[in-house]
CSV table of C-alpha atoms and ligand atoms in Angstrom, one decimal:
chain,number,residue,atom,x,y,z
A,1,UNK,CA,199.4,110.9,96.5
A,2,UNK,CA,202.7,110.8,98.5
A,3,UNK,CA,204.4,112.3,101.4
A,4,UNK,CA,206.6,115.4,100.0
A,5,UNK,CA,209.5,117.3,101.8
A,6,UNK,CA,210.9,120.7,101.0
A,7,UNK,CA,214.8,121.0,101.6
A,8,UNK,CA,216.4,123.9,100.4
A,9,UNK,CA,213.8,124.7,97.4
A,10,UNK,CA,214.0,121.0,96.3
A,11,UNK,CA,210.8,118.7,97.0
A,12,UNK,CA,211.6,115.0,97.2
A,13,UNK,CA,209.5,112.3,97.9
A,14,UNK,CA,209.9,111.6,101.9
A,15,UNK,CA,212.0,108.6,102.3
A,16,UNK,CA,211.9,108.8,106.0
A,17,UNK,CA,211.1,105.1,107.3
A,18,UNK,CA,208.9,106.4,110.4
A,19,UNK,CA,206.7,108.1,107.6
A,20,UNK,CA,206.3,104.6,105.2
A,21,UNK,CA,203.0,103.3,107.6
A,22,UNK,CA,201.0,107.0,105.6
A,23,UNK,CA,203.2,107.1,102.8
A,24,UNK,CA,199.9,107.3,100.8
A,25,UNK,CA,198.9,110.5,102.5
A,26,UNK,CA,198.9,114.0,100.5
A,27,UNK,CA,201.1,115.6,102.7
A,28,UNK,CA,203.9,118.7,102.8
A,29,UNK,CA,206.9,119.2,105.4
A,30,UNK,CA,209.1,121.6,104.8
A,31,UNK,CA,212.7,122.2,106.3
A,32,UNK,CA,212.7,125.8,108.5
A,33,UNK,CA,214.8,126.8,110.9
A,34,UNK,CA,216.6,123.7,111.4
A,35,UNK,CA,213.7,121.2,111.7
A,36,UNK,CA,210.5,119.9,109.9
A,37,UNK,CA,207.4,121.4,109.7
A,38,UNK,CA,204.1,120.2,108.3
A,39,UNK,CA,202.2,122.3,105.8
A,40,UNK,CA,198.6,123.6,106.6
A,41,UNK,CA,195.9,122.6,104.2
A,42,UNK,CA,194.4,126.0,104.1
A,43,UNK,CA,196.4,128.5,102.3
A,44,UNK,CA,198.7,131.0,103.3
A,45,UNK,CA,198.4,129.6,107.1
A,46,UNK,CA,201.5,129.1,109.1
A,47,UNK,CA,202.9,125.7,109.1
A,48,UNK,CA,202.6,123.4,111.8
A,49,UNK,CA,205.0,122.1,114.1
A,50,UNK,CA,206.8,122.1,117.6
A,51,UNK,CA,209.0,125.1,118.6
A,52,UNK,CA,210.7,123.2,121.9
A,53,UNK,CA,213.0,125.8,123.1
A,54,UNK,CA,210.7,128.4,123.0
A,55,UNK,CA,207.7,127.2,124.6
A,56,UNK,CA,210.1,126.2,127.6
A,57,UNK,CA,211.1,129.9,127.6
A,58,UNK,CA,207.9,131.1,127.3
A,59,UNK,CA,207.1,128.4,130.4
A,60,UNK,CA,209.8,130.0,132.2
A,61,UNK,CA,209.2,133.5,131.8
A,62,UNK,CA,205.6,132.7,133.1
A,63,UNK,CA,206.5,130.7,136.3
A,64,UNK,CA,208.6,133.5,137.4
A,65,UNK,CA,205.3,136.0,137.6
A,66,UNK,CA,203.1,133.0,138.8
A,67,UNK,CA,202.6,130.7,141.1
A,68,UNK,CA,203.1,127.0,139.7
A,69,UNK,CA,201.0,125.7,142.7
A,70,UNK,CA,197.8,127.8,140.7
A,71,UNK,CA,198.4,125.5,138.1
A,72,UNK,CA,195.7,123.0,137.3
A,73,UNK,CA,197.8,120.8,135.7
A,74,UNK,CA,200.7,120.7,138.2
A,75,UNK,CA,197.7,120.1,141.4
A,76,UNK,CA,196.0,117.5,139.2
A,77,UNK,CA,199.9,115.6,138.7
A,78,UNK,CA,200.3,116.0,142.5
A,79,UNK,CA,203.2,119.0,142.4
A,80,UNK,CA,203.3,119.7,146.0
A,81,UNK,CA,206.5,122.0,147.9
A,82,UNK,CA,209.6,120.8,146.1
A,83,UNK,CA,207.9,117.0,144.9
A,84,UNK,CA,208.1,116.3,141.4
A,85,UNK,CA,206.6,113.7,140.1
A,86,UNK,CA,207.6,111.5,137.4
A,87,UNK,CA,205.0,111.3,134.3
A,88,UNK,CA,204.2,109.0,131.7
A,89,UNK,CA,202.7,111.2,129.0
A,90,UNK,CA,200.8,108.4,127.0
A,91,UNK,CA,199.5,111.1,124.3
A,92,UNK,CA,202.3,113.1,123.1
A,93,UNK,CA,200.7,114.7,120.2
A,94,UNK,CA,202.8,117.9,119.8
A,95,UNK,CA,204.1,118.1,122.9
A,96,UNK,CA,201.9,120.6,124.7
A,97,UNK,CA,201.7,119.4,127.8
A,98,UNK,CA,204.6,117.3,127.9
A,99,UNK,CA,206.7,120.6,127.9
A,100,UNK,CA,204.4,121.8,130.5
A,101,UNK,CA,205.3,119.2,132.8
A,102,UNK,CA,208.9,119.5,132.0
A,103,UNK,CA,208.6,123.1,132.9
A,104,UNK,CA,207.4,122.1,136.3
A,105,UNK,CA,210.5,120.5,136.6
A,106,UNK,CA,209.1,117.2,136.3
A,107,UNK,CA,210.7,114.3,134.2
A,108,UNK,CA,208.5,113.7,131.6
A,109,UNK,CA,208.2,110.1,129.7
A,110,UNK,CA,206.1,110.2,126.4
A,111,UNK,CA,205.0,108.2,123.4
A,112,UNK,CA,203.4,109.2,120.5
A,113,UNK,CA,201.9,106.7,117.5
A,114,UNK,CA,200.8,108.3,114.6
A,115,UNK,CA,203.8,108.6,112.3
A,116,UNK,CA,203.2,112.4,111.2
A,117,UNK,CA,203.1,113.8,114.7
A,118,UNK,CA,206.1,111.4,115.9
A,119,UNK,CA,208.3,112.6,113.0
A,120,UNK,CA,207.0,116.1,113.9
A,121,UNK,CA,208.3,115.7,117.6
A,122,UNK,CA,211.1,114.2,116.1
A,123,UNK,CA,212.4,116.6,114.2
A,124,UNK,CA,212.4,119.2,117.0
A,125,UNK,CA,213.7,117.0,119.1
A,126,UNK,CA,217.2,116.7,117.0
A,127,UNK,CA,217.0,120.8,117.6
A,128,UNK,CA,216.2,121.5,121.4
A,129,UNK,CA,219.1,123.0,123.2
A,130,UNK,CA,217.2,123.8,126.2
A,131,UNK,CA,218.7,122.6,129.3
A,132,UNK,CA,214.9,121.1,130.7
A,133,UNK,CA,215.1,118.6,127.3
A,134,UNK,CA,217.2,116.5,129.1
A,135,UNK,CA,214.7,115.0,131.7
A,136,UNK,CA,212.9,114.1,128.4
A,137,UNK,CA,212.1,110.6,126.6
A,138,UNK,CA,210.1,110.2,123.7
A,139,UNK,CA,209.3,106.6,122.5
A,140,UNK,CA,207.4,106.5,118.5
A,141,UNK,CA,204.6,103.7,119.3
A,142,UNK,CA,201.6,102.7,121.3
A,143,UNK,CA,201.8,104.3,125.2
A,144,UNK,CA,199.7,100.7,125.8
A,145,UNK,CA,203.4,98.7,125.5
A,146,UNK,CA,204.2,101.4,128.1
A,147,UNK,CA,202.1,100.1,130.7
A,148,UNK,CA,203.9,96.9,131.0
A,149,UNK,CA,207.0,99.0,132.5
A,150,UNK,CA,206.8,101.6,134.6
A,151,UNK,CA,209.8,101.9,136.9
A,152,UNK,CA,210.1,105.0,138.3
A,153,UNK,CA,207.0,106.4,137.0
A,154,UNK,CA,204.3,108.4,139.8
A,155,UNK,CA,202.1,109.5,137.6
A,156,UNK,CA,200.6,108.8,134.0
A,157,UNK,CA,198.7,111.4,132.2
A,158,UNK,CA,195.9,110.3,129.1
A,159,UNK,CA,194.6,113.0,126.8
A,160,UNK,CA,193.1,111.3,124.1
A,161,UNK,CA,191.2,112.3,121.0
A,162,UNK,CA,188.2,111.2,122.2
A,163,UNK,CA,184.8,113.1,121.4
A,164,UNK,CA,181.2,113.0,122.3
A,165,UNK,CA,178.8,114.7,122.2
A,166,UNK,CA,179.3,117.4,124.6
A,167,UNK,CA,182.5,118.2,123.3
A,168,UNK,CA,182.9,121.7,122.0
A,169,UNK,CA,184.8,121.5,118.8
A,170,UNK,CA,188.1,123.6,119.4
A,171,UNK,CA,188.8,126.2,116.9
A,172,UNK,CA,193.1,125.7,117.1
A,173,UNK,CA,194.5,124.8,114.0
A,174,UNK,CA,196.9,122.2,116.5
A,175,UNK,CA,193.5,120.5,117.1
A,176,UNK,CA,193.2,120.1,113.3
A,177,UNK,CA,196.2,117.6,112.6
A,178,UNK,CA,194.5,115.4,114.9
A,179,UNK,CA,191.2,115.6,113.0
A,180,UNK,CA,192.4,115.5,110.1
A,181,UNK,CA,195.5,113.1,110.3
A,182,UNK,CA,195.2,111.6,113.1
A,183,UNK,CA,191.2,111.1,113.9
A,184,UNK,CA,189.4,110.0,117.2
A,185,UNK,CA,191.6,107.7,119.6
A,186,UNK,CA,188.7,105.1,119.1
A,187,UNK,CA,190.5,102.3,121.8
A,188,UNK,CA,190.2,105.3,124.3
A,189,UNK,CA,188.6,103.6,127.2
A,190,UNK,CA,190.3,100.2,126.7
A,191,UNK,CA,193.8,102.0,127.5
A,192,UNK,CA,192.3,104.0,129.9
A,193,UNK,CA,191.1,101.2,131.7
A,194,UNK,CA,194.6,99.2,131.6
A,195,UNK,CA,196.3,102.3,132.6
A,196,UNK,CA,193.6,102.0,135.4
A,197,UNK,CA,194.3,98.2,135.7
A,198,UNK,CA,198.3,98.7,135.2
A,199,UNK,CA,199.3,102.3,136.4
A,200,UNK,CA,201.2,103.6,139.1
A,201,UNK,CA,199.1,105.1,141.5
A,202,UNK,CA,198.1,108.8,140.3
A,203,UNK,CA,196.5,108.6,136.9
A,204,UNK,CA,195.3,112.1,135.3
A,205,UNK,CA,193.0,112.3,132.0
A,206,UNK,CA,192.3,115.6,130.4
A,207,UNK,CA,188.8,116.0,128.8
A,208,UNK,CA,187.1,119.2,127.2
A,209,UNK,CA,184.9,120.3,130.1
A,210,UNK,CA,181.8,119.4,129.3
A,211,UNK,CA,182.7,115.7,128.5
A,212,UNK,CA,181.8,112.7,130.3
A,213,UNK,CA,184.2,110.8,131.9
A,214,UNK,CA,186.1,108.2,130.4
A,215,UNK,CA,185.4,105.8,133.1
A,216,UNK,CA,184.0,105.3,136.5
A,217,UNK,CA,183.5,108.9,138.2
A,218,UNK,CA,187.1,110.6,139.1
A,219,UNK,CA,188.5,110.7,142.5
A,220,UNK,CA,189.1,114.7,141.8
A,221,UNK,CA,188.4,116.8,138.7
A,222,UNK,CA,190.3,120.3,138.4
A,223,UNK,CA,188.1,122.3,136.0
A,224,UNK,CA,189.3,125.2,134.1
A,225,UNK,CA,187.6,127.2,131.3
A,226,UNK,CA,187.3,124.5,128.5
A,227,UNK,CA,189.2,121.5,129.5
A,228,UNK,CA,189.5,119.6,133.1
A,229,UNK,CA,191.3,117.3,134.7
A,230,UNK,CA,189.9,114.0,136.1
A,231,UNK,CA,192.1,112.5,138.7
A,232,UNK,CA,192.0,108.9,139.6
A,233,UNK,CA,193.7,107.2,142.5
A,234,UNK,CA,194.8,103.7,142.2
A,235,UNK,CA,194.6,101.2,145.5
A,236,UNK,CA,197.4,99.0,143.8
A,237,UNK,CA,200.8,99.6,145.2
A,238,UNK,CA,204.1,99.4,142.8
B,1,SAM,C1,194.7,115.3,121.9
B,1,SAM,S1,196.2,114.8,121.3
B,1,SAM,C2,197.3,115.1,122.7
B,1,SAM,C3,197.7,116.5,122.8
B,1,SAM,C4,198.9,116.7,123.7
B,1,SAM,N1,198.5,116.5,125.1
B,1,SAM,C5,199.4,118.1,123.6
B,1,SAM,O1,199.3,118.9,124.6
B,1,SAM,O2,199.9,118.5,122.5
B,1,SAM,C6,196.2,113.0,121.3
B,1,SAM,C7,197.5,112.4,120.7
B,1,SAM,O3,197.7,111.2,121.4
B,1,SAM,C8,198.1,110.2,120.4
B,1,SAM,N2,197.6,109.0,121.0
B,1,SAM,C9,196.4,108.6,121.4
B,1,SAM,N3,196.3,107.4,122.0
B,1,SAM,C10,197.6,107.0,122.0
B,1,SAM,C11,198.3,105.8,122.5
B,1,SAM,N4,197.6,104.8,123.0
B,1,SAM,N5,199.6,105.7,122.4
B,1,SAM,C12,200.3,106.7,121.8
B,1,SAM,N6,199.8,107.8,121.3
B,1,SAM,C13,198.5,108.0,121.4
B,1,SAM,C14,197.3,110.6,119.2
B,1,SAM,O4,198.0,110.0,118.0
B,1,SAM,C15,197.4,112.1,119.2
B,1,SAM,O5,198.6,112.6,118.6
């Protein structure tokens, strides 16, 4: 088993160095549109991987119909009249909310660890034009050296792979990679509670709904239709 890229009809054997730590994975990327993308295990479905520009677009395009201020995501960060704050998004995975944030107009700060998803981010990385990109950094390691460092950062956001069992298994192939490839975030609650221990003053966790918390019982929760956010304020000042 090895990792295999497709560039240009030829396959090669991926020498990319952030790839070596799974090198013995059975994996495929292939080269479209000007960055990688990683190829489904069930046939004939779309490959995966992290269109940047257009989901800011798409972000865009929505803001101007809707209030941000409805947004769970942007009360649960603390986006209030022209505040932004900035985030440390310690679970980058592919980039959802990252660009979310960013679309708020925050700046966004974000590490991802497993190799496939950070050469996934990446790769679309070295093709984002949009103009929002630029109040992005993206580290490849563990969001826990993070904590150790936090100038200028209001708020850190946590949205781990970490199941029980009242979580509702989602359906989205997205959700998939991390089953398959990247598995449960098993040190969920030790980073949670040094991010508690650590973190600026505002940190938000995202859980499927019906979950239990992570920790002790939130300050706030903001509760949608399958996920919520769990809001905890810290008495520490930075
Ligand atoms: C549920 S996914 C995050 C999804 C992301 N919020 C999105 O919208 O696409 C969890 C991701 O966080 C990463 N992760 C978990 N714990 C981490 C940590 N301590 N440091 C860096 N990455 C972490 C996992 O490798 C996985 O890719």
């Amino acid at each position: 088993m090895a990792i295999k890229l497709i560039r240009d009809g030829v396959t090669q054997v991926a020498a990319e160095p952030i790839l070596e730590p799974v090198a013995h994975l059975d994996l495929v990327f292939e080269w479209i549109d000007g960055q990688y993308w990683l190829h489904s295990d069930i046939p004939r479905e779309r490959p995966i991987g992290i269109e940047i520009d257009r989901e800011l677009r798409r972000h865009e395009e929505f803001f101007k119909r809707s209030s941000l201020q409805k947004e769970l995501l942007a009360k649960a960060i603390g986006v209030k009249g022209p505040a932004r704050p900035t985030v440390l998004d310690l679970t980058a995975g592919l980039l959802g909310d990252s660009l979310l944030l960013l679309s708020f107009g925050c700046a966004v700060r974000a590490c991802e660890r497993n190799p496939v998803v950070a050469f996934l981010i990446q790769s679309a990385l070295a093709r984002a034009q949009h103009p929002k990109i630029k109040n992005f950094e993206f580290t490849f390691g563990d969001g826990e050296t993070n904590l150790e460092s936090l100038n200028n950062i209001d708020v850190i956001y946590f949205d781990p792979m970490f199941e029980d069992a009242n979580s509702k298994t989602a359906p989205r192939k997205e959700m998939r990679i991390f089953r398959n490839v990247v598995g449960p975030d098993q040190d969920a609650q030790e980073i949670f509670r040094k991010a508690r221990k650590l973190g600026p003053k505002r940190l938000v966790v995202k859980r499927p709904r019906h979950s239990v918390d992570l920790g002790e019982e939130p300050a706030l929760q903001f509760i949608g239709k399958s996920t919520r956010y769990d809001v905890y304020f810290s008495k520490q000042i930075h």
